[in-house]
Amino acid sequence: RAKSAGGNRFELADEEADARAITRHGLTTALPAALDRGEFFIEYQPLVHLGDGSVRGAEALVRWLHPQHGVLGPDRFIPLAEHTGLIVPLGRWVLEQSVRQAREWRERYDDAGPLRINVNLSPCQLTHPGLVQDTVDILERAGVEPDALCLEVTESALIGADDDLLKPLRRLAEMGVDIALDDFGTGYSNLANLRRLPVSILKLDRSFTQSMQQFPADPVDLKIVEGIVSLAHSLDLAVTVEGVETGAQAEQLRILGCDTAQGWYYARPGPPERLHELALVDATG
Ligand code: C2E
Ligand code: MG
Ligand code: MG
Ligand code: MG
C-alpha cells in the first residue's frame, strides 16, 4: 500500500499512526466503563498432560467485547490497563471469575480429576499490596482450595526481582498456590536465578515449540529444550509448553520430557463449556 501511495507514503504512515493513537486513546478512556458494563469475558484453553492426553486444567485468557470494534484480544488492551492502573480491578475480576469456574468444573466433573485453573498476573498486580489478601478472599468465597490455582508471571516481570517483589509470591506459594514462570526462555534470565524464585512450573515460550516444527527438529534446538527440561526437573519444576499446533510438535516435546502442553492442536481458547466436553471425553475414555 505504501508503494501505490507514491509520494504520499509518509503522510499516509502519519495518518495511520494518528489513527492508532486515537484508537488507543479511545480504548484507554473506555476501559473503566467497560469493566462496569461487563464487556470483558474469559476464554479457557485446556492444559493437557503430554503422557496420557488427559485434560488437567485450563488457562484463563481475557477478551473485550467492544461495542464498536468487536472482540479485542488482550494484547490490544492489557498494556493500556497496566498504564492506567485499571489492570488491578480487571485482574481481580478475571481471578474471581476463573476461580468460580474452576469450582464449577470440580463440582460437575470430579471424576475427571481435579481440574486446575491458570490465571495471568501482570507486573502491576505483583506490586499491588492487596494481592495476597484478595487472592485468599477470592478462593475462600468460592470454596476453592489454593492448590486448584496457578498464577502465571512472566519471566521478564521477575528478572532482577528483589525480595520485596517476591514476598507476596512466596506467601501464595506457601499457601499452596502454584506459581508458573510464563514465556520462559525469552527473558535472558540467569538460570541459577530460578532457585530463588518461588516457582513450581516453567512455561516454555512458544518460540521453542515453533522450532519443533520439523521432525526431527534442529539438533541444537533439541539440545536446548532437553537442557532446560532436565534443569527444570532437577529443580523439581514441572514443564508446560505453549503454542503446540501439530502432533509432531507434541510428540517431540513429550519425548523431550515436557509434562503438559497447551495449543491449537488440542483446542483453541473457548467458552467454559468446551472444557466440560474435553474433560468428560477423557474421563470416560
Ligand atoms: P500467554 O499467557 O503467554 O498466553 C498464551 C497466548 O498464546 C494466548 O494469546 C493464546 O491464545 C495463544 N495461543 C495458545 N495456543 C496457541 C497456538 O497453538 N498457537 C498460537 N499461535 N498461539 C496460541 P492471547 O489470548 O492473545 O493472550 C496474549 C497474552 O495476553 C497472554 O499470553 C497473557 O500474557 C496476556 N493475558 C491474557 N489474559 C490475561 C489476563 O487476564 N491478565 C493479564 N495480566 N494478562 C493476560
Ligand atoms: Mg499465560
Ligand atoms: Mg505464556
Ligand atoms: Mg506466550
PDB file of C-alpha atoms and ligand atoms in Angstrom, residues 59-61 118-121 151-154 180-183 203 242 262, ligand 2:
ATOM      1  CA  GLU A  59      -5.589 -21.125  31.271  1.00  0.00           C
ATOM      2  CA  ALA A  60      -7.929 -18.138  31.582  1.00  0.00           C
ATOM      3  CA  LEU A  61      -7.461 -15.613  28.759  1.00  0.00           C
ATOM      4  CA  ASN A 118      -4.168 -20.862  35.445  1.00  0.00           C
ATOM      5  CA  VAL A 119      -4.533 -17.083  35.670  1.00  0.00           C
ATOM      6  CA  ASN A 120      -2.097 -14.493  34.296  1.00  0.00           C
ATOM      7  CA  LEU A 121      -0.788 -11.798  36.631  1.00  0.00           C
ATOM      8  CA  LEU A 151      -0.725 -17.848  38.876  1.00  0.00           C
ATOM      9  CA  GLU A 152       1.354 -17.147  35.765  1.00  0.00           C
ATOM     10  CA  VAL A 153       4.003 -14.460  35.965  1.00  0.00           C
ATOM     11  CA  THR A 154       6.251 -13.661  33.021  1.00  0.00           C
ATOM     12  CA  ALA A 180       4.373 -20.539  36.859  1.00  0.00           C
ATOM     13  CA  LEU A 181       7.081 -18.667  35.009  1.00  0.00           C
ATOM     14  CA  ASP A 182       5.342 -17.678  31.756  1.00  0.00           C
ATOM     15  CA  ASP A 183       7.045 -17.211  28.365  1.00  0.00           C
ATOM     16  CA  LYS A 203       6.053 -22.455  30.777  1.00  0.00           C
ATOM     17  CA  GLU A 242       2.807 -23.293  24.896  1.00  0.00           C
ATOM     18  CA  GLN A 262      -1.301 -26.167  25.549  1.00  0.00           C
TER      19      GLN A 262
HETATM   20 MG    MG B   2      -0.021 -17.201  30.382  1.00  0.00          MG
END
